[in-house]
Amino acid sequence: MRVDTSYNPLLYQRTNINLSANQKAGGYFSLPEKSAPEQKEHVATDIWEELSKSYTIRNASFREIQEISAKLYDAGQISLLDHGILTFEPMAALPGASKFNIHMTEFNADGRKDWIEEYEQRAQSDLKNSNAMGYAHKQKIIEILKRLL
């Protein structure tokens, strides 16, 4: 294998950044604030309250979980990973893809279930199978769901 150690100046072009007089004097970049922290907290509290009044997490359909997750994600309250875990459904995979049932508890006759119990059982399964990362993720999901009580 041959390694080329020659310097290519095109790979290291300098980018000019226009700074205001205040930024040049301080020596630091200052990014504009998107919104006041109090406002963010207020909006965050509102979304959790709104969702807890609109949905019953201990008796919700999968569609409702998808709606809750999307609203929390859009409000910046959960990560994309959390959103993905909450809305992942391998049974809805494309035709020909491997399909398996990840549900640990049964849906009732109306297609609803206790999602906190569901994720507690999934967490216990991960723990039993030495899946520490899966267990940690499920614990975080349980915290999110309990916040909706």
PDB file of C-alpha atoms in Angstrom:
ATOM      1  CA  MET A   1       0.000   0.000   0.000  1.00  0.00           C
ATOM      2  CA  ARG A   2       1.354   3.425  -0.969  1.00  0.00           C
ATOM      3  CA  VAL A   3       0.593   6.472   1.169  1.00  0.00           C
ATOM      4  CA  ASP A   4       0.827   9.901  -0.451  1.00  0.00           C
ATOM      5  CA  THR A   5       2.089  12.491   2.017  1.00  0.00           C
ATOM      6  CA  SER A   6       2.164  15.455  -0.346  1.00  0.00           C
ATOM      7  CA  TYR A   7       0.402  18.625   0.780  1.00  0.00           C
ATOM      8  CA  ASN A   8      -2.611  19.705  -1.233  1.00  0.00           C
ATOM      9  CA  PRO A   9      -3.513  23.361  -0.477  1.00  0.00           C
ATOM     10  CA  LEU A  10      -6.948  22.941  -2.091  1.00  0.00           C
ATOM     11  CA  LEU A  11      -7.969  20.645   0.738  1.00  0.00           C
ATOM     12  CA  TYR A  12      -7.197  23.279   3.358  1.00  0.00           C
ATOM     13  CA  GLN A  13      -8.732  26.461   2.018  1.00  0.00           C
ATOM     14  CA  ARG A  14      -9.261  29.188   4.571  1.00  0.00           C
ATOM     15  CA  THR A  15     -12.776  30.474   5.033  1.00  0.00           C
ATOM     16  CA  ASN A  16     -13.137  34.165   5.779  1.00  0.00           C
ATOM     17  CA  ILE A  17     -15.664  34.963   8.467  1.00  0.00           C
ATOM     18  CA  ASN A  18     -16.961  38.495   8.777  1.00  0.00           C
ATOM     19  CA  LEU A  19     -17.151  39.468  12.424  1.00  0.00           C
ATOM     20  CA  SER A  20     -18.723  42.534  13.941  1.00  0.00           C
ATOM     21  CA  ALA A  21     -16.574  44.976  15.936  1.00  0.00           C
ATOM     22  CA  ASN A  22     -17.899  43.559  19.230  1.00  0.00           C
ATOM     23  CA  GLN A  23     -17.044  40.002  18.242  1.00  0.00           C
ATOM     24  CA  LYS A  24     -13.524  40.974  17.093  1.00  0.00           C
ATOM     25  CA  ALA A  25     -12.828  42.783  20.355  1.00  0.00           C
ATOM     26  CA  GLY A  26     -13.991  39.909  22.539  1.00  0.00           C
ATOM     27  CA  GLY A  27     -12.258  37.217  20.543  1.00  0.00           C
ATOM     28  CA  TYR A  28     -15.249  34.904  20.749  1.00  0.00           C
ATOM     29  CA  PHE A  29     -18.061  34.104  18.392  1.00  0.00           C
ATOM     30  CA  SER A  30     -21.485  34.980  19.701  1.00  0.00           C
ATOM     31  CA  LEU A  31     -24.424  33.191  18.218  1.00  0.00           C
ATOM     32  CA  PRO A  32     -27.821  34.849  18.274  1.00  0.00           C
ATOM     33  CA  GLU A  33     -30.204  33.431  20.829  1.00  0.00           C
ATOM     34  CA  LYS A  34     -33.172  31.689  19.250  1.00  0.00           C
ATOM     35  CA  SER A  35     -35.546  32.472  22.074  1.00  0.00           C
ATOM     36  CA  ALA A  36     -35.541  33.266  25.745  1.00  0.00           C
ATOM     37  CA  PRO A  37     -35.104  30.231  28.064  1.00  0.00           C
ATOM     38  CA  GLU A  38     -38.292  31.109  29.955  1.00  0.00           C
ATOM     39  CA  GLN A  39     -40.254  30.936  26.732  1.00  0.00           C
ATOM     40  CA  LYS A  40     -38.756  27.533  25.863  1.00  0.00           C
ATOM     41  CA  GLU A  41     -39.663  26.150  29.287  1.00  0.00           C
ATOM     42  CA  HIS A  42     -43.193  27.494  28.943  1.00  0.00           C
ATOM     43  CA  VAL A  43     -43.633  25.898  25.497  1.00  0.00           C
ATOM     44  CA  ALA A  44     -42.145  22.631  26.769  1.00  0.00           C
ATOM     45  CA  THR A  45     -44.497  22.554  29.744  1.00  0.00           C
ATOM     46  CA  ASP A  46     -47.449  23.301  27.490  1.00  0.00           C
ATOM     47  CA  ILE A  47     -46.745  20.396  25.097  1.00  0.00           C
ATOM     48  CA  TRP A  48     -46.431  17.860  27.929  1.00  0.00           C
ATOM     49  CA  GLU A  49     -49.613  19.145  29.597  1.00  0.00           C
ATOM     50  CA  GLU A  50     -51.483  19.203  26.292  1.00  0.00           C
ATOM     51  CA  LEU A  51     -50.463  15.637  25.455  1.00  0.00           C
ATOM     52  CA  SER A  52     -51.206  14.274  28.925  1.00  0.00           C
ATOM     53  CA  LYS A  53     -54.719  15.767  28.719  1.00  0.00           C
ATOM     54  CA  SER A  54     -55.326  14.539  25.166  1.00  0.00           C
ATOM     55  CA  TYR A  55     -53.980  10.979  25.444  1.00  0.00           C
ATOM     56  CA  THR A  56     -54.101   8.183  27.994  1.00  0.00           C
ATOM     57  CA  ILE A  57     -50.682   6.562  27.815  1.00  0.00           C
ATOM     58  CA  ARG A  58     -51.847   3.511  29.769  1.00  0.00           C
ATOM     59  CA  ASN A  59     -54.557   2.867  27.160  1.00  0.00           C
ATOM     60  CA  ALA A  60     -53.327   4.152  23.799  1.00  0.00           C
ATOM     61  CA  SER A  61     -53.211   2.812  20.273  1.00  0.00           C
ATOM     62  CA  PHE A  62     -49.996   2.578  18.296  1.00  0.00           C
ATOM     63  CA  ARG A  63     -51.277   5.390  16.084  1.00  0.00           C
ATOM     64  CA  GLU A  64     -51.662   7.602  19.158  1.00  0.00           C
ATOM     65  CA  ILE A  65     -48.100   6.753  20.241  1.00  0.00           C
ATOM     66  CA  GLN A  66     -46.919   7.829  16.793  1.00  0.00           C
ATOM     67  CA  GLU A  67     -48.816  11.127  17.134  1.00  0.00           C
ATOM     68  CA  ILE A  68     -47.463  11.763  20.639  1.00  0.00           C
ATOM     69  CA  SER A  69     -43.927  10.994  19.555  1.00  0.00           C
ATOM     70  CA  ALA A  70     -44.158  13.245  16.497  1.00  0.00           C
ATOM     71  CA  LYS A  71     -45.502  16.144  18.565  1.00  0.00           C
ATOM     72  CA  LEU A  72     -42.768  15.750  21.188  1.00  0.00           C
ATOM     73  CA  TYR A  73     -40.088  15.514  18.527  1.00  0.00           C
ATOM     74  CA  ASP A  74     -41.428  18.542  16.631  1.00  0.00           C
ATOM     75  CA  ALA A  75     -41.445  20.499  19.911  1.00  0.00           C
ATOM     76  CA  GLY A  76     -37.794  19.527  20.505  1.00  0.00           C
ATOM     77  CA  GLN A  77     -38.624  17.540  23.639  1.00  0.00           C
ATOM     78  CA  ILE A  78     -37.300  14.150  22.531  1.00  0.00           C
ATOM     79  CA  SER A  79     -34.419  13.129  20.295  1.00  0.00           C
ATOM     80  CA  LEU A  80     -34.729  11.575  16.872  1.00  0.00           C
ATOM     81  CA  LEU A  81     -33.530   8.305  18.417  1.00  0.00           C
ATOM     82  CA  ASP A  82     -36.321   8.419  21.028  1.00  0.00           C
ATOM     83  CA  HIS A  83     -38.825   9.204  18.274  1.00  0.00           C
ATOM     84  CA  GLY A  84     -37.510   6.273  16.239  1.00  0.00           C
ATOM     85  CA  ILE A  85     -37.750   3.853  19.160  1.00  0.00           C
ATOM     86  CA  LEU A  86     -41.306   4.923  19.954  1.00  0.00           C
ATOM     87  CA  THR A  87     -42.511   4.646  16.361  1.00  0.00           C
ATOM     88  CA  PHE A  88     -40.560   1.611  15.146  1.00  0.00           C
ATOM     89  CA  GLU A  89     -42.861  -1.096  13.825  1.00  0.00           C
ATOM     90  CA  PRO A  90     -41.132  -3.939  11.964  1.00  0.00           C
ATOM     91  CA  MET A  91     -44.479  -5.518  11.042  1.00  0.00           C
ATOM     92  CA  ALA A  92     -45.082  -2.513   8.758  1.00  0.00           C
ATOM     93  CA  ALA A  93     -41.828  -3.110   6.871  1.00  0.00           C
ATOM     94  CA  LEU A  94     -41.657  -3.252   3.109  1.00  0.00           C
ATOM     95  CA  PRO A  95     -42.825  -6.449   1.397  1.00  0.00           C
ATOM     96  CA  GLY A  96     -40.071  -9.048   1.406  1.00  0.00           C
ATOM     97  CA  ALA A  97     -38.284  -7.558   4.417  1.00  0.00           C
ATOM     98  CA  SER A  98     -37.823  -9.604   7.571  1.00  0.00           C
ATOM     99  CA  LYS A  99     -40.795  -9.065   9.850  1.00  0.00           C
ATOM    100  CA  PHE A 100     -40.897  -9.876  13.525  1.00  0.00           C
ATOM    101  CA  ASN A 101     -43.141  -8.952  16.400  1.00  0.00           C
ATOM    102  CA  ILE A 102     -41.417  -6.833  19.039  1.00  0.00           C
ATOM    103  CA  HIS A 103     -44.510  -6.370  21.187  1.00  0.00           C
ATOM    104  CA  MET A 104     -44.255  -7.907  24.641  1.00  0.00           C
ATOM    105  CA  THR A 105     -47.824  -7.206  25.766  1.00  0.00           C
ATOM    106  CA  GLU A 106     -51.074  -7.797  23.926  1.00  0.00           C
ATOM    107  CA  PHE A 107     -53.277  -5.131  22.421  1.00  0.00           C
ATOM    108  CA  ASN A 108     -56.813  -5.152  23.801  1.00  0.00           C
ATOM    109  CA  ALA A 109     -59.887  -5.625  21.577  1.00  0.00           C
ATOM    110  CA  ASP A 110     -59.808  -1.916  20.666  1.00  0.00           C
ATOM    111  CA  GLY A 111     -56.157  -2.056  19.539  1.00  0.00           C
ATOM    112  CA  ARG A 112     -54.869  -0.303  22.651  1.00  0.00           C
ATOM    113  CA  LYS A 113     -52.369  -1.181  25.357  1.00  0.00           C
ATOM    114  CA  ASP A 114     -50.483   0.145  28.382  1.00  0.00           C
ATOM    115  CA  TRP A 115     -47.334   1.500  26.727  1.00  0.00           C
ATOM    116  CA  ILE A 116     -45.467   1.965  29.985  1.00  0.00           C
ATOM    117  CA  GLU A 117     -45.941  -1.736  30.762  1.00  0.00           C
ATOM    118  CA  GLU A 118     -44.917  -2.577  27.183  1.00  0.00           C
ATOM    119  CA  TYR A 119     -41.610  -0.718  27.460  1.00  0.00           C
ATOM    120  CA  GLU A 120     -40.954  -1.994  30.985  1.00  0.00           C
ATOM    121  CA  GLN A 121     -41.206  -5.548  29.642  1.00  0.00           C
ATOM    122  CA  ARG A 122     -39.014  -4.683  26.659  1.00  0.00           C
ATOM    123  CA  ALA A 123     -36.438  -3.204  29.062  1.00  0.00           C
ATOM    124  CA  GLN A 124     -36.500  -6.349  31.193  1.00  0.00           C
ATOM    125  CA  SER A 125     -36.021  -8.469  28.069  1.00  0.00           C
ATOM    126  CA  ASP A 126     -33.005  -6.356  27.070  1.00  0.00           C
ATOM    127  CA  LEU A 127     -31.577  -6.691  30.576  1.00  0.00           C
ATOM    128  CA  LYS A 128     -32.104 -10.458  30.549  1.00  0.00           C
ATOM    129  CA  ASN A 129     -30.363 -10.679  27.153  1.00  0.00           C
ATOM    130  CA  SER A 130     -27.415  -8.503  28.312  1.00  0.00           C
ATOM    131  CA  ASN A 131     -28.382  -5.704  25.941  1.00  0.00           C
ATOM    132  CA  ALA A 132     -27.268  -2.819  28.161  1.00  0.00           C
ATOM    133  CA  MET A 133     -27.692  -0.151  25.491  1.00  0.00           C
ATOM    134  CA  GLY A 134     -31.196  -1.367  24.601  1.00  0.00           C
ATOM    135  CA  TYR A 135     -32.076  -1.424  28.290  1.00  0.00           C
ATOM    136  CA  ALA A 136     -30.851   2.156  28.750  1.00  0.00           C
ATOM    137  CA  HIS A 137     -32.846   3.341  25.737  1.00  0.00           C
ATOM    138  CA  LYS A 138     -36.005   1.632  26.980  1.00  0.00           C
ATOM    139  CA  GLN A 139     -35.554   3.199  30.423  1.00  0.00           C
ATOM    140  CA  LYS A 140     -35.408   6.620  28.795  1.00  0.00           C
ATOM    141  CA  ILE A 141     -38.591   5.851  26.849  1.00  0.00           C
ATOM    142  CA  ILE A 142     -40.288   4.785  30.097  1.00  0.00           C
ATOM    143  CA  GLU A 143     -39.327   8.134  31.664  1.00  0.00           C
ATOM    144  CA  ILE A 144     -40.796   9.960  28.665  1.00  0.00           C
ATOM    145  CA  LEU A 145     -44.033   7.980  28.856  1.00  0.00           C
ATOM    146  CA  LYS A 146     -44.368   8.420  32.613  1.00  0.00           C
ATOM    147  CA  ARG A 147     -44.063  12.150  32.147  1.00  0.00           C
ATOM    148  CA  LEU A 148     -47.323  11.928  30.158  1.00  0.00           C
ATOM    149  CA  LEU A 149     -49.308  10.526  33.107  1.00  0.00           C
TER     150      LEU A 149
END
